[in-house]
C-alpha positions as semicolon CSV with decimal commas, in nm:
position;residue;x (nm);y (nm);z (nm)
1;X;20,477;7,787;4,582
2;X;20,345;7,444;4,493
3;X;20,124;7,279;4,727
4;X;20,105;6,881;4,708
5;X;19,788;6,728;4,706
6;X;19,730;6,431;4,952
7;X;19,563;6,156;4,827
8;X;19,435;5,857;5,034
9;X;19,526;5,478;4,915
10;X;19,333;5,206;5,024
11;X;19,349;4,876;5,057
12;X;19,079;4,695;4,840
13;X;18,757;4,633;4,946
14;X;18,455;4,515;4,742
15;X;18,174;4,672;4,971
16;X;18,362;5,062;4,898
17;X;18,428;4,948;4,543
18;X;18,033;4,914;4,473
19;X;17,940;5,197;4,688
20;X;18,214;5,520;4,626
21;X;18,227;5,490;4,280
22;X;18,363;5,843;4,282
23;X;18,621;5,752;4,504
24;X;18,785;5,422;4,367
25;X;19,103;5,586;4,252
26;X;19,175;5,528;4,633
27;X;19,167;5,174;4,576
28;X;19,326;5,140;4,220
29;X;19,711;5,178;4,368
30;X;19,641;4,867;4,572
31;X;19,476;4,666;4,334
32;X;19,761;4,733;4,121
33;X;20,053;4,673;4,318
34;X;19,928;4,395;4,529
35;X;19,900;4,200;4,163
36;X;19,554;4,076;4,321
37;X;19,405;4,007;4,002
38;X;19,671;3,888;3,830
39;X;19,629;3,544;3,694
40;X;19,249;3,548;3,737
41;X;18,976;3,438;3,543
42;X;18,720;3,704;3,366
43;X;18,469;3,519;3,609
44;X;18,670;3,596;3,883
45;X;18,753;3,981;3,823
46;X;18,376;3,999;3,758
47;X;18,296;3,841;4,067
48;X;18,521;4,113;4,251
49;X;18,458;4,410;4,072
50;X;18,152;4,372;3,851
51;X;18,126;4,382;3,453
52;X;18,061;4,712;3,415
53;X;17,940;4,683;3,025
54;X;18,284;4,535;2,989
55;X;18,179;4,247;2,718
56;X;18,315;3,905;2,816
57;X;18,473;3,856;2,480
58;X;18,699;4,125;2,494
59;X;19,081;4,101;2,574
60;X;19,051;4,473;2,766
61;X;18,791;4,544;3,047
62;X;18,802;4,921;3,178
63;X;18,648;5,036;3,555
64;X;18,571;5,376;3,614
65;X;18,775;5,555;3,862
66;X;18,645;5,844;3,980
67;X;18,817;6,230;3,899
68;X;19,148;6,192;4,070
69;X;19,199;6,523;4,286
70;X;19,489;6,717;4,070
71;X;19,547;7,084;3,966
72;X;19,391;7,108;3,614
73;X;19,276;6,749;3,655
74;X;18,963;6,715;3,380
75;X;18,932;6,375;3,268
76;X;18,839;6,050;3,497
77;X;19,096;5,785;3,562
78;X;19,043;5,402;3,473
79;X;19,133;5,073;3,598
80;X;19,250;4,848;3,275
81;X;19,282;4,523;3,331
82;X;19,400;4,331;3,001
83;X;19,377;3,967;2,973
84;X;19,523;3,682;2,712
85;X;19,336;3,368;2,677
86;X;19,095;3,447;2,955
87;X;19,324;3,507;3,234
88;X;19,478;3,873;3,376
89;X;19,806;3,966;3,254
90;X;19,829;4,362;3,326
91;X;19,679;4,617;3,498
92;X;19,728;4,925;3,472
């Protein structure tokens, strides 16, 4: 018998995102389908969720998510946000 795994989505909020590093994944299906960085400046997703190494001159940033909780689950989800002449244009 499979047993489902409940996982709690948030909504985003920058204070949790600096704090539960471990536990962003919670945040990541918001941030996604709320499109709340889409059309933003580098400046401005770095103002909301910090560089983290990401180097400004690059066209893909990455965010650590945390190990979602899954059966067999061994490798840590990320946040990509990809932009095109400065400004978001996917996340994923």
């Amino acid at each position: 018998m499979w047993v489902g795994l409940c996982i709690p989505h948030r909504t985003f909020n920058r204070d949790l995102w600096y704090s539960q590093i471990e536990y962003r994944y919670e945040l990541s299906d918001y941030i996604i389908e709320s499109w709340m960085l889409m059309g933003k400046t580098k400046e401005e997703v770095k103002g909301m969720k910090g560089d983290e190494k990401n180097q400004y001159d690059k066209d893909v940033w990455t965010y650590y998510l945390g190990f979602v909780p899954s059966i067999g689950g061994i490798a840590p989800d990320i946040l990509v946000v990809e932009f095109i002449n400065g400004v978001v244009v996917k996340v994923s």
